[in-house]
XYZ file of N, CA and C in Angstrom:
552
model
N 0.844 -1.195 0.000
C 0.000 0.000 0.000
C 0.874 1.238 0.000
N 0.380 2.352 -0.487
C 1.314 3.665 -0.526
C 1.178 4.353 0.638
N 2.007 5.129 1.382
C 2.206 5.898 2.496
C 1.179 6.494 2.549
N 0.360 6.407 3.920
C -0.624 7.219 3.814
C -2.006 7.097 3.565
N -2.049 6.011 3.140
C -3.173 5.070 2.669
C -3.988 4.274 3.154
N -3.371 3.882 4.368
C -4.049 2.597 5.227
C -5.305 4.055 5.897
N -5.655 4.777 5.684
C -6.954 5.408 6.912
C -7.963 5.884 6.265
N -7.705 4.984 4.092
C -8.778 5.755 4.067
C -10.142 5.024 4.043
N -11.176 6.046 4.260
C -12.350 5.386 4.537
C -13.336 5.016 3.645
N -14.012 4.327 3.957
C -15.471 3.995 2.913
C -16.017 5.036 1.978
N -15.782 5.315 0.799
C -16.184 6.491 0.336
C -18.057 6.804 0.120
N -18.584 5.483 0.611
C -19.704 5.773 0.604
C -20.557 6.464 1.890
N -19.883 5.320 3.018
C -20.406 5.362 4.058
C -19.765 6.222 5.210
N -18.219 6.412 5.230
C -17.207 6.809 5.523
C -16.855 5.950 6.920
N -16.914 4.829 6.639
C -16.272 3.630 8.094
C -15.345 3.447 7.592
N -14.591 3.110 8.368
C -13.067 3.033 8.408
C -12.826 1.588 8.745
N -13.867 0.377 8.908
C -13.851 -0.457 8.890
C -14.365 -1.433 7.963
N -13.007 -2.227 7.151
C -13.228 -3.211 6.508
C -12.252 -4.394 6.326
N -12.856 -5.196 5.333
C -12.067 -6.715 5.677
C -11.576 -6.612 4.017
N -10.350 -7.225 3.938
C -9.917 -7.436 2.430
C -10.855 -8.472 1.589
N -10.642 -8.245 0.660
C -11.494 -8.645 -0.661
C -10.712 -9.280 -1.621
N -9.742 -8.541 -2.189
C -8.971 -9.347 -3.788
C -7.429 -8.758 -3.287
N -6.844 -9.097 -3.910
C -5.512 -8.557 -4.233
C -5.155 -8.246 -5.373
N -4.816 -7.276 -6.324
C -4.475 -6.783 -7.659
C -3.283 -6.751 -7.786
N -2.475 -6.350 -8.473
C -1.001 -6.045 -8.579
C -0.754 -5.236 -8.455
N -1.254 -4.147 -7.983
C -0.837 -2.796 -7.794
C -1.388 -2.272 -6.556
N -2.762 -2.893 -6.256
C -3.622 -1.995 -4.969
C -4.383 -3.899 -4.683
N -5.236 -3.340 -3.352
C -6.102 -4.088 -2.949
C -7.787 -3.738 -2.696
N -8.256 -4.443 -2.915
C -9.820 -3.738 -2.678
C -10.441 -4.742 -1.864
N -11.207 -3.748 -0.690
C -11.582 -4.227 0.745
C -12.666 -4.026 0.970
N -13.533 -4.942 1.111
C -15.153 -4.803 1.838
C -15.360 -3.813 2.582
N -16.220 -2.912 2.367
C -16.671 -2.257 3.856
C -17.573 -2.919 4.608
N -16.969 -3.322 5.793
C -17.987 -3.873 7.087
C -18.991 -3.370 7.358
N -19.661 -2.299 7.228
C -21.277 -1.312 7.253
C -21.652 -1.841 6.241
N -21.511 -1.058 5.041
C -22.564 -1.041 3.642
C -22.187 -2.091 3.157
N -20.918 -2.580 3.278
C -20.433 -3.758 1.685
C -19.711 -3.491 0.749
N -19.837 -2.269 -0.056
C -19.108 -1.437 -0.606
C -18.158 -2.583 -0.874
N -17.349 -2.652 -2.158
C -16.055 -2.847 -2.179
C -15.364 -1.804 -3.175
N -14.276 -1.423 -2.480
C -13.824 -0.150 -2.994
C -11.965 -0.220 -2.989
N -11.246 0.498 -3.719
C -10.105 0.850 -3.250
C -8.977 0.998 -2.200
N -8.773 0.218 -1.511
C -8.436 1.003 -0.158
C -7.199 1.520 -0.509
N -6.622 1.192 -1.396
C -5.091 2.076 -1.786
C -4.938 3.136 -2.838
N -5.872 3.676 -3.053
C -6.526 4.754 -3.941
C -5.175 5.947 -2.785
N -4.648 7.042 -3.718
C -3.972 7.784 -4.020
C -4.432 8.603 -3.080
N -3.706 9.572 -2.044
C -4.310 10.975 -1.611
C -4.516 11.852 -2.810
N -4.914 12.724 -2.927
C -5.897 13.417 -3.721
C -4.617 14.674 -4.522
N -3.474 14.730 -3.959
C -2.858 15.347 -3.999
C -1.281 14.487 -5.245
N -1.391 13.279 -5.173
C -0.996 11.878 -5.998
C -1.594 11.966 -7.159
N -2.686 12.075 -7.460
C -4.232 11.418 -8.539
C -3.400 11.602 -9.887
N -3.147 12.985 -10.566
C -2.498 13.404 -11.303
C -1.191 12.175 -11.849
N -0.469 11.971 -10.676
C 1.075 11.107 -10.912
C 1.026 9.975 -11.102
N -0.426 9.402 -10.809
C -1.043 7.958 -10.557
C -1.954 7.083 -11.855
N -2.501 8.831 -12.678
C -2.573 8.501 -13.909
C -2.083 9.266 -14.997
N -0.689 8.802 -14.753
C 0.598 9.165 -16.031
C 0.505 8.242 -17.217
N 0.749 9.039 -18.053
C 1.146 8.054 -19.379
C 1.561 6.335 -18.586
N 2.516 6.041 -17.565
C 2.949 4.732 -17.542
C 1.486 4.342 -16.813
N 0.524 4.726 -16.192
C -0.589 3.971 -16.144
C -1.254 3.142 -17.195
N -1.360 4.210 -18.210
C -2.266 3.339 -18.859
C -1.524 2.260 -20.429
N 0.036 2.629 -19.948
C 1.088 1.776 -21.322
C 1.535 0.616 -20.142
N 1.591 0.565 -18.637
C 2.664 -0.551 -17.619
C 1.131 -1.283 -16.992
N 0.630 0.146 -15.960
C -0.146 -0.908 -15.187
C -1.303 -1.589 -16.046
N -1.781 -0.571 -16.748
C -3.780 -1.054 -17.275
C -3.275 -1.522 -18.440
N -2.293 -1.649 -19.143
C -1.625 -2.161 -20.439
C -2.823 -2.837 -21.210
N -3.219 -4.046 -20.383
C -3.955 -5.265 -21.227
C -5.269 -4.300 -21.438
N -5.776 -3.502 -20.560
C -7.411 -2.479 -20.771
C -7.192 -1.528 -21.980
N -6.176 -1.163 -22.062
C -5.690 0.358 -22.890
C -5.012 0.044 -24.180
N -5.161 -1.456 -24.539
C -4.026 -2.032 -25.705
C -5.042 -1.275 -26.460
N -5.939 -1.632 -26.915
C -6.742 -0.886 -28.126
C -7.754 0.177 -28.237
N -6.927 1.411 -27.532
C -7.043 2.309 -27.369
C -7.410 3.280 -28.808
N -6.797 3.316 -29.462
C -6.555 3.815 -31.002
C -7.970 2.714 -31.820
N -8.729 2.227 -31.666
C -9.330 1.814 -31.861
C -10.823 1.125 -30.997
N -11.749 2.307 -31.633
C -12.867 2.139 -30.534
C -13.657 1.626 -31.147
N -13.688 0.931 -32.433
C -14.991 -0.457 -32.465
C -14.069 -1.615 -31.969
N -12.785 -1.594 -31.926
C -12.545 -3.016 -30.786
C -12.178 -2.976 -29.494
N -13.105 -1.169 -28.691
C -13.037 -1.619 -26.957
C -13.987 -2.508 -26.661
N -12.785 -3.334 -25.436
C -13.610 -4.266 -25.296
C -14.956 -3.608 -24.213
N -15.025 -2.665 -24.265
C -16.123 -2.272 -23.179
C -17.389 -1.248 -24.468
N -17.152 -1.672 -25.107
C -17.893 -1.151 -26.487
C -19.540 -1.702 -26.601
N -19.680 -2.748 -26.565
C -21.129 -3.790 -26.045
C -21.818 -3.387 -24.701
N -20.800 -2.710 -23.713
C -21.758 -1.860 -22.518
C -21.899 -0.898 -22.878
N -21.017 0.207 -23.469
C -21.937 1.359 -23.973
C -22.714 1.821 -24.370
N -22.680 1.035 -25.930
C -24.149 0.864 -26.703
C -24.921 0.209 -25.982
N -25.445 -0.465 -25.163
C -26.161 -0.653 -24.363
C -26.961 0.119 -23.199
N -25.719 1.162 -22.068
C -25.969 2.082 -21.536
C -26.911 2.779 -22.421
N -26.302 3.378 -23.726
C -26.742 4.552 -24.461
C -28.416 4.162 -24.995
N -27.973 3.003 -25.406
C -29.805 2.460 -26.296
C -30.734 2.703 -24.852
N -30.292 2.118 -23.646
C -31.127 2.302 -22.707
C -31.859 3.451 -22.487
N -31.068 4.404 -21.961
C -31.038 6.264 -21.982
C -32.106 6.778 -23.341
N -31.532 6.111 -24.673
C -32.190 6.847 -25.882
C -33.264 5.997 -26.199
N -34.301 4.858 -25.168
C -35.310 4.523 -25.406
C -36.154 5.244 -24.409
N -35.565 5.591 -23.425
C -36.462 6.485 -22.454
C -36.798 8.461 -22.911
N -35.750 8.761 -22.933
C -35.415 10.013 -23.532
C -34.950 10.370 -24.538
N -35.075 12.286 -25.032
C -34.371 12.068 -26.180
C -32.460 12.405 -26.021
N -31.743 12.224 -27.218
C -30.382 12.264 -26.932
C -30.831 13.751 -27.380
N -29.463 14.602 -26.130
C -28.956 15.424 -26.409
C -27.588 15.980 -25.330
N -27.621 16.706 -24.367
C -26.149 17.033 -23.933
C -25.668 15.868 -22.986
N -24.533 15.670 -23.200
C -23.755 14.745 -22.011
C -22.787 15.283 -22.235
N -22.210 14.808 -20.587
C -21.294 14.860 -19.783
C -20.341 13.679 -19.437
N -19.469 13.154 -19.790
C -18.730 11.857 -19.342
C -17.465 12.219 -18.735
N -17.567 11.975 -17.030
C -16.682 12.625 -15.965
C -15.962 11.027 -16.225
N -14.143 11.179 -16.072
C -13.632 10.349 -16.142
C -13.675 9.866 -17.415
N -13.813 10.330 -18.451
C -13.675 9.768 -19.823
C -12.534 9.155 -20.594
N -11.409 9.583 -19.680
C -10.216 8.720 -20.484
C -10.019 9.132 -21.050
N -9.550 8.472 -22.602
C -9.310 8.909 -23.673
C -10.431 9.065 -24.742
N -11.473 9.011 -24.422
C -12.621 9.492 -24.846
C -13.466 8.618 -25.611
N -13.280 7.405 -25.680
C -13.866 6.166 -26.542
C -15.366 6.522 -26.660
N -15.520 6.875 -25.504
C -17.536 6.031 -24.969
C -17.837 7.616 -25.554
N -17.411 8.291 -25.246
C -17.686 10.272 -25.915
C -18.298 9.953 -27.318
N -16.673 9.417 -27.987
C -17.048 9.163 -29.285
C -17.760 8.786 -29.769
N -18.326 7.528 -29.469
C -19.397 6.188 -29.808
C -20.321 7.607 -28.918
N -21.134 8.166 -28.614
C -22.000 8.785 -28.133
C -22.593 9.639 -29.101
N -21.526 10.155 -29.272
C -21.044 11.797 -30.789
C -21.822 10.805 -32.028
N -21.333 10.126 -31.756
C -21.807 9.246 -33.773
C -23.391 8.941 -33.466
N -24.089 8.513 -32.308
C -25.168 8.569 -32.034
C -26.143 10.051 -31.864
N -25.381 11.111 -32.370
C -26.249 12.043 -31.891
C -25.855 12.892 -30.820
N -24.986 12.543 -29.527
C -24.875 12.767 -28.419
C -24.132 14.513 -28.715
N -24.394 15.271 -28.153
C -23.729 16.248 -28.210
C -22.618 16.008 -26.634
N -21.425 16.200 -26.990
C -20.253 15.346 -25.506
C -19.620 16.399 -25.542
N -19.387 16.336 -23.886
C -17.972 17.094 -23.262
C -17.782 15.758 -22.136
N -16.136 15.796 -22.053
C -15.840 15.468 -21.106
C -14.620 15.927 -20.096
N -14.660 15.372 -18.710
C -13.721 15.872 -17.993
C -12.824 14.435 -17.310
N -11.663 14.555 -17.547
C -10.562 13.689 -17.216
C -8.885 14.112 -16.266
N -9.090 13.584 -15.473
C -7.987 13.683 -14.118
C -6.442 13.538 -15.206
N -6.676 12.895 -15.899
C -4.953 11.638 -15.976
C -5.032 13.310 -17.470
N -3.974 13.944 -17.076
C -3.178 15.241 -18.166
C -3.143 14.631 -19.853
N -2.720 13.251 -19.596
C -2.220 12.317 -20.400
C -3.449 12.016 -21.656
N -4.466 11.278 -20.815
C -5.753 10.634 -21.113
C -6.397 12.270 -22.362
N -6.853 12.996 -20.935
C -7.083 14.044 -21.570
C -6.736 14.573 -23.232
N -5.431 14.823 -23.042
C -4.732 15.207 -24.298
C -4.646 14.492 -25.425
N -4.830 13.098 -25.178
C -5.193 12.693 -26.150
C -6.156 12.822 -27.043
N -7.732 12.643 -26.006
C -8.952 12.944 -26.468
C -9.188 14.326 -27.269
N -8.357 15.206 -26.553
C -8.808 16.416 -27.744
C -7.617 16.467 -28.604
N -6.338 15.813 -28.632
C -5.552 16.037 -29.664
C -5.684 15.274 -30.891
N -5.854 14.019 -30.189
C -6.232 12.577 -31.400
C -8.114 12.744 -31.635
N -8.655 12.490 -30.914
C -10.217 12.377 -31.290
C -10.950 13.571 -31.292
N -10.105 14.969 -31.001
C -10.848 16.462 -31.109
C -12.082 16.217 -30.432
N -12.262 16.016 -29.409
C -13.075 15.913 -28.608
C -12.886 16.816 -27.125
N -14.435 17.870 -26.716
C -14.105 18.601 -26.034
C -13.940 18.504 -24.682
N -12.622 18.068 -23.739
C -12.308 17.544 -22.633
C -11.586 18.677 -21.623
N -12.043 17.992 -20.518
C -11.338 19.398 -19.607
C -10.772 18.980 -19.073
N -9.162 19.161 -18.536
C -8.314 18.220 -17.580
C -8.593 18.796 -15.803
N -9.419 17.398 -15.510
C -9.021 17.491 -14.024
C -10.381 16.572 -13.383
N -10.540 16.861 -12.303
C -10.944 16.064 -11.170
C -12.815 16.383 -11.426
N -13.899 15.363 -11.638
C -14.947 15.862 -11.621
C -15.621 17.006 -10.589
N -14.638 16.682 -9.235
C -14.871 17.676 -8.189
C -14.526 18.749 -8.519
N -13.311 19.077 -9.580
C -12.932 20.305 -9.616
C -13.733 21.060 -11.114
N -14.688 19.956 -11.696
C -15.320 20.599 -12.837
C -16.194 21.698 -12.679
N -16.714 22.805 -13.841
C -17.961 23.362 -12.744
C -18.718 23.816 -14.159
N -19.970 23.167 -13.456
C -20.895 23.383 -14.976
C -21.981 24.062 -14.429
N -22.566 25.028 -14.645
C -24.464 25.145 -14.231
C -25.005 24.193 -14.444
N -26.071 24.597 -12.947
C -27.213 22.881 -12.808
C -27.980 23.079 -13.480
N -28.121 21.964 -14.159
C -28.946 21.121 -15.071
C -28.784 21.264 -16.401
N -27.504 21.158 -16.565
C -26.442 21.714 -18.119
C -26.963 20.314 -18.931
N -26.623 19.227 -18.572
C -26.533 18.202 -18.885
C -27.890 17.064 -18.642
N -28.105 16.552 -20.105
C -29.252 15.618 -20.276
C -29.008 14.005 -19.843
N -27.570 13.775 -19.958
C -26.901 12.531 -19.419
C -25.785 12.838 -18.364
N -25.483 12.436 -17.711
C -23.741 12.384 -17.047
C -23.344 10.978 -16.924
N -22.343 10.829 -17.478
C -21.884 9.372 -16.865
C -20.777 9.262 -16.289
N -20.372 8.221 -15.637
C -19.371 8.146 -14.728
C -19.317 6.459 -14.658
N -18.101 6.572 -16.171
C -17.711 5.197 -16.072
C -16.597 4.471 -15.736
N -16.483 3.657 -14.850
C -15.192 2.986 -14.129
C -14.535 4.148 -13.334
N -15.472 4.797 -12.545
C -15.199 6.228 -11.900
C -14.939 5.704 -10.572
N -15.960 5.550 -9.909
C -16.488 5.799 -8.577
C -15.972 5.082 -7.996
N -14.951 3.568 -8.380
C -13.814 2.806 -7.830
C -13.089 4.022 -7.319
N -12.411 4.860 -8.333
C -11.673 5.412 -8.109
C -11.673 7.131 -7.407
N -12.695 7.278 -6.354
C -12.538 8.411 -6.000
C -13.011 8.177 -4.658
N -12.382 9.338 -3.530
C -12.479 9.252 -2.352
C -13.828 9.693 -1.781
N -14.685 10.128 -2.303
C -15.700 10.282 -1.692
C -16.346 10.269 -2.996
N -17.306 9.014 -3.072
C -18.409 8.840 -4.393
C -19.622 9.970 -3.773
N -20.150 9.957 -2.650
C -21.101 10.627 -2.221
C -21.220 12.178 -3.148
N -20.176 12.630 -2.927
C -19.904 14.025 -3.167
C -19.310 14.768 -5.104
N -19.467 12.862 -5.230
C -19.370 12.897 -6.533
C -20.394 12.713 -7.467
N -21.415 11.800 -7.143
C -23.068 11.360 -7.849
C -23.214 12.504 -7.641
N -23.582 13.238 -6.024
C -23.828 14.339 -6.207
C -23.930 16.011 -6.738
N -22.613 15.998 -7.297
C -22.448 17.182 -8.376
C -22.893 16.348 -9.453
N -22.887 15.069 -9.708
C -23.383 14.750 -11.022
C -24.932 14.872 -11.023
N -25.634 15.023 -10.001
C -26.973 15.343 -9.892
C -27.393 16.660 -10.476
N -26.460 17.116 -10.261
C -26.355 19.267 -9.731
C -26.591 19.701 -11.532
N -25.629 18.559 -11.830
C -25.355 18.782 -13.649
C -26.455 18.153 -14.346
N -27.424 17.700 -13.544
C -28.627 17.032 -15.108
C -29.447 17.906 -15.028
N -30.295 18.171 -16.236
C -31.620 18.412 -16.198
C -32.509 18.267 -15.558
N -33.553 18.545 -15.218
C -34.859 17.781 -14.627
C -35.147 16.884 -15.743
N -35.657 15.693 -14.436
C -35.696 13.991 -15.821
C -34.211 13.855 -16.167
N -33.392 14.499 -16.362
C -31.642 13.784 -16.691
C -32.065 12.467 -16.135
């Protein structure tokens, strides 16, 4: 675990009590004893986040997730999107989204070709720059906490493979609330 790390708490519930769960190669993720939650427990102080998703994140650690990156009809997370999205665009109609944590912008894209009018916001400098250098896609570098949109900008928000990764999800759904429409 990284210095500093062992106290943090349940980002849902905020107990500080839990039992281990898996072991990864890099971090561990630990039950919370209250809710259940399984979450991060070696997730980065907030002040790290930036250094944690460097270029060698997503070429050393996430390697096997990020190989086909340059190619977004073969992510393998491509069959949940269109799925997410058909869901959303059988209830409502498409129009603004928001995708906090977007990466390098895959799911944006596949959104954009559907209609979606997209912005997104991404922590990793790296991720970011890609998305608007390679896929011209409009991305803002940094922390969804540190985004700031007027409420109810947004007809979708998503937040995918996010909420593993942040210290307080509470405070995070919640600005993503702040950002939908009424009905979002």
């Amino acid at each position: 675990a990284a210095p500093g790390n062992e106290t943090m708490n349940c980002p849902i519930c905020h107990s500080h009590d839990s039992t281990g769960a898996y072991q990864l190669r890099t971090y561990r993720i630990v039950r919370c004893a209250d809710c259940r939650l399984l979450y991060n427990r070696d997730f980065p102080e907030e002040s790290q986040v930036t250094e944690t998703f460097s270029e060698s994140y997503y070429h050393d650690v996430q390697r096997d997730a990020f190989a086909r990156i340059a190619e977004p009809l073969a992510d393998l997370s491509r069959p949940i999107y269109d799925a997410g999205l058909a869901y959303v665009e059988a209830r409502s109609r498409v129009g603004k989204l928001l995708d906090v944590g977007c990466a390098f912008g895959v799911f944006m894209e596949i959104a954009a070709h559907r209609g979606w009018q997209v912005k997104g916001v991404e922590v990793s400098a790296y991720a970011s720059r890609y998305a608007r250098e390679v896929r011209g896609l409009d991305v803002t570098t940094g922390s969804g906490a540190e985004f700031e949109a007027a409420a109810g900008s947004f007809d979708l928000v998503t937040l995918w493979d996010v909420l593993e990764h942040v210290r307080d999800a509470q405070a995070t759904v919640q600005a993503a609330a702040r950002w939908l429409k009424p009905g979002g």
